[in-house]
Coordinates of N, CA, C and O in Angstrom, one line a residue:
M1 N 103.9 18.9 23.5 CA 103.5 20.6 23.3 C 104.6 20.9 24.9 O 103.8 20.8 25.8
N2 N 105.5 21.6 24.4 CA 105.9 22.0 25.5 C 105.7 23.4 25.9 O 105.5 24.2 25.6
K3 N 105.2 23.6 27.6 CA 104.7 24.7 28.2 C 106.4 25.3 28.2 O 107.1 24.9 29.3
E4 N 105.8 26.9 28.2 CA 107.3 27.7 28.8 C 106.9 27.5 30.3 O 106.0 28.2 31.1
E5 N 108.4 27.4 30.8 CA 108.6 27.5 32.4 C 108.6 29.2 33.1 O 109.1 29.9 32.1
I6 N 107.7 29.5 33.9 CA 107.9 30.9 34.3 C 108.7 30.8 35.7 O 108.4 30.1 36.2
F7 N 109.3 31.8 35.9 CA 110.0 32.0 37.2 C 109.7 33.0 37.8 O 109.4 33.8 37.1
Y8 N 109.5 32.7 39.2 CA 108.7 33.9 40.0 C 109.8 34.6 41.2 O 110.8 33.9 41.5
P9 N 109.7 35.7 41.0 CA 108.7 36.8 41.1 C 109.4 37.3 39.4 O 110.4 37.5 38.8
C10 N 108.3 37.9 38.8 CA 108.7 37.8 37.6 C 107.4 38.9 36.8 O 106.4 39.5 37.6
Q11 N 107.0 39.6 35.9 CA 106.4 41.2 35.6 C 105.1 40.0 34.7 O 105.7 39.1 34.3
W12 N 104.5 40.6 35.4 CA 102.8 39.5 34.4 C 102.0 40.9 34.2 O 102.1 42.2 35.2
S13 N 101.1 40.8 33.0 CA 100.2 41.9 32.8 C 99.0 41.0 32.4 O 98.5 39.6 32.0
Y14 N 98.0 41.9 32.1 CA 96.7 41.6 32.5 C 96.1 42.9 31.2 O 96.2 43.5 32.0
K15 N 94.9 42.2 30.9 CA 94.6 43.3 30.1 C 93.2 43.1 30.3 O 92.5 41.8 30.3
V16 N 92.6 44.3 31.1 CA 91.1 44.2 31.8 C 90.1 45.1 31.1 O 90.3 46.5 30.3
I17 N 88.8 44.9 30.8 CA 88.3 45.1 29.8 C 87.1 45.3 30.8 O 86.3 44.5 31.4
G18 N 86.0 46.7 30.1 CA 85.4 46.9 30.7 C 84.7 48.4 30.2 O 84.8 48.9 29.3
T19 N 83.8 49.1 30.7 CA 82.5 50.3 29.9 C 82.8 51.5 30.3 O 82.7 52.6 29.8
D20 N 83.2 51.3 31.5 CA 83.6 52.6 32.2 C 84.6 53.0 33.0 O 85.2 52.0 33.7
R21 N 85.5 53.8 32.6 CA 87.0 54.1 33.0 C 87.3 54.2 34.2 O 88.1 53.8 35.0
N22 N 86.5 55.0 35.0 CA 86.6 55.3 36.0 C 86.2 54.1 36.6 O 87.1 53.8 38.1
E23 N 85.3 53.5 36.6 CA 85.2 52.2 37.8 C 85.9 51.2 37.3 O 86.2 50.5 38.2
L24 N 86.7 50.8 36.1 CA 87.8 50.0 36.4 C 88.8 50.3 37.1 O 89.1 49.7 37.7
D25 N 88.8 52.0 36.8 CA 90.4 52.1 37.8 C 90.1 52.4 38.8 O 91.0 51.5 39.8
R26 N 88.8 52.4 39.5 CA 88.9 52.5 41.0 C 88.3 51.0 41.5 O 89.4 50.3 42.4
D27 N 88.5 50.3 40.7 CA 88.4 48.6 40.8 C 89.6 47.8 40.9 O 89.9 47.3 41.8
I28 N 90.5 48.2 40.2 CA 91.6 47.6 39.9 C 92.7 48.5 41.2 O 93.2 47.6 41.5
R29 N 92.5 49.8 41.7 CA 93.5 50.3 42.7 C 92.8 49.2 43.7 O 93.2 50.0 44.9
K30 N 91.6 49.5 44.1 CA 91.2 48.8 45.3 C 91.5 47.0 45.0 O 91.8 46.6 46.1
I31 N 92.0 46.4 44.2 CA 92.3 45.2 44.2 C 93.7 44.8 44.3 O 94.6 44.2 45.1
M32 N 94.5 45.8 44.0 CA 95.9 45.9 43.7 C 96.7 46.7 45.4 O 97.5 46.6 45.6
S33 N 95.3 47.3 46.4 CA 95.8 47.9 47.4 C 96.9 48.3 47.2 O 97.2 49.6 46.6
D34 N 98.1 48.1 48.3 CA 99.4 48.4 48.4 C 100.8 47.8 47.6 O 101.8 48.1 47.8
R35 N 100.0 47.4 46.4 CA 101.0 46.6 45.2 C 101.6 48.0 44.4 O 100.5 48.8 44.1
E36 N 102.2 48.2 43.8 CA 103.1 48.4 42.7 C 102.6 47.8 41.8 O 102.6 47.1 41.3
F37 N 102.3 48.9 40.6 CA 101.5 48.3 39.5 C 101.9 49.6 38.4 O 101.7 50.8 38.8
S38 N 101.8 49.4 37.3 CA 101.3 50.4 36.3 C 99.9 50.0 35.4 O 99.4 48.9 35.7
L39 N 99.3 51.4 35.0 CA 97.9 51.1 34.5 C 97.6 52.0 33.4 O 97.8 52.7 33.1
E40 N 97.5 51.6 31.8 CA 97.4 52.5 30.7 C 96.4 51.6 30.4 O 96.1 50.2 30.3
E41 N 95.7 52.9 29.4 CA 94.6 52.7 28.6 C 95.3 52.3 27.0 O 96.0 53.0 26.9
S42 N 94.9 50.7 26.4 CA 95.5 50.3 25.6 C 94.1 50.6 24.6 O 95.1 51.1 23.3
K43 N 93.2 50.5 24.8 CA 92.3 50.9 23.5 C 91.0 51.2 23.5 O 90.1 50.7 25.2
K44 N 89.8 52.6 23.1 CA 88.8 52.6 23.4 C 88.2 52.2 21.9 O 88.5 52.7 21.0
N45 N 87.2 50.8 21.7 CA 86.8 50.5 21.1 C 84.9 50.3 20.7 O 84.3 49.5 21.6
G46 N 84.5 51.4 20.5 CA 82.9 51.3 20.5 C 83.0 51.5 22.1 O 83.3 52.7 23.1
K47 N 82.1 50.9 22.7 CA 81.6 50.8 24.5 C 82.8 51.0 25.3 O 82.1 50.7 26.6
Y48 N 83.2 49.7 24.6 CA 84.6 49.1 25.4 C 86.1 49.8 25.7 O 86.5 50.3 25.0
I49 N 86.2 49.5 26.8 CA 88.0 50.0 27.3 C 88.5 49.3 27.7 O 88.0 48.6 28.5
S50 N 89.5 49.2 27.7 CA 90.6 47.9 27.8 C 91.9 48.6 28.2 O 92.6 49.9 27.5
L51 N 92.6 48.4 29.4 CA 93.3 49.0 30.3 C 94.7 48.0 30.5 O 94.2 46.4 30.7
H52 N 95.9 48.2 30.4 CA 96.7 47.4 30.4 C 97.2 47.6 31.9 O 97.5 48.7 32.0
L53 N 97.1 46.6 32.7 CA 97.7 46.5 34.2 C 99.1 45.6 33.8 O 99.0 44.1 33.7
S54 N 100.0 46.0 34.3 CA 101.1 45.5 35.1 C 101.8 45.2 35.8 O 101.7 46.5 36.6
L55 N 102.1 44.3 36.4 CA 102.9 44.7 37.6 C 103.6 43.5 38.2 O 104.0 42.3 37.5
I56 N 104.3 42.9 39.1 CA 105.6 41.8 39.8 C 104.4 41.1 40.7 O 103.6 41.3 41.3
V57 N 104.8 39.8 40.1 CA 103.4 38.7 41.0 C 104.5 37.5 41.4 O 105.8 37.3 41.2
H58 N 104.2 37.1 42.0 CA 105.4 36.5 43.4 C 105.0 34.7 42.9 O 106.1 34.0 43.5
S59 N 104.1 34.5 42.9 CA 103.9 32.4 42.8 C 102.8 32.8 41.5 O 102.0 33.7 41.2
K60 N 102.6 31.7 41.2 CA 100.9 30.9 40.0 C 99.9 31.8 40.9 O 99.1 31.9 40.3
M61 N 100.2 31.4 42.2 CA 99.0 31.5 43.2 C 98.7 32.9 43.2 O 97.5 33.2 42.9
D62 N 99.8 33.8 43.5 CA 99.3 35.2 43.5 C 99.2 35.5 42.5 O 97.8 36.7 42.5
R63 N 99.3 35.1 40.9 CA 98.7 35.4 39.7 C 97.8 34.9 39.3 O 96.7 35.8 39.0
N64 N 96.9 33.9 39.9 CA 95.8 33.3 39.7 C 94.8 34.0 40.7 O 93.9 34.5 40.7
L65 N 95.6 34.7 41.7 CA 94.5 35.2 42.8 C 94.3 36.9 42.1 O 93.0 36.8 42.0
I66 N 95.3 37.3 41.8 CA 94.9 38.8 41.0 C 93.6 38.2 40.0 O 93.0 39.1 39.4
F67 N 94.2 37.4 38.7 CA 93.0 36.8 37.8 C 91.9 37.3 38.3 O 90.5 37.8 37.8
Q68 N 91.4 36.2 39.3 CA 89.9 35.8 39.1 C 89.8 37.1 40.2 O 88.6 37.5 40.4
A69 N 90.0 38.3 41.2 CA 89.9 38.9 41.8 C 89.2 40.0 41.0 O 88.2 40.7 41.3
L70 N 90.2 40.1 39.5 CA 89.6 41.0 38.3 C 88.3 40.8 37.9 O 87.1 41.9 37.2
K71 N 88.6 39.1 37.4 CA 87.1 38.6 37.1 C 86.0 38.9 37.6 O 85.0 39.1 36.8
S72 N 86.0 39.2 38.8 CA 85.1 39.1 39.7 C 84.2 40.4 39.9 O 83.6 40.4 40.5
S73 N 85.2 41.0 39.6 CA 84.8 42.6 39.5 C 83.5 42.6 38.9 O 83.7 43.2 37.9
V74 N 82.5 43.7 39.7 CA 81.6 44.4 38.6 C 81.4 44.9 37.6 O 81.0 45.1 36.8
S75 N 83.1 45.7 37.4 CA 82.7 46.8 36.4 C 83.6 45.8 35.4 O 84.2 46.8 34.1
V76 N 84.7 45.1 35.4 CA 84.6 44.3 34.5 C 84.4 43.4 33.9 O 83.5 42.2 34.2
T77 N 84.5 43.4 32.7 CA 83.6 42.6 31.8 C 85.0 41.3 30.9 O 84.2 40.3 31.1
M78 N 85.9 41.5 31.1 CA 86.8 40.4 30.2 C 88.0 41.1 30.9 O 88.4 41.9 31.5
V79 N 88.7 39.6 31.4 CA 90.2 40.0 31.5 C 90.6 38.6 30.8 O 90.4 37.3 30.7
I80 N 92.0 39.6 30.3 CA 93.1 38.4 29.2 C 94.5 38.4 29.9 O 94.9 39.3 30.5

């Protein structure tokens, strides 16, 4: 199976899921600190809220560090 090669910097998106919109928003903004990003509510299904986070990542390490920071946030249930 061939993996598609990713060329950096590139636009990258994460789906961030949690139960409290305000807490998710606060934690995402804290993680993103001074980076440019867009954040849109993509779904509200029952007790969960899904936010679509989009930004420019500069390397695989950058992409993975952001993923890990989001994943370890208390307000985040899941990151896809």
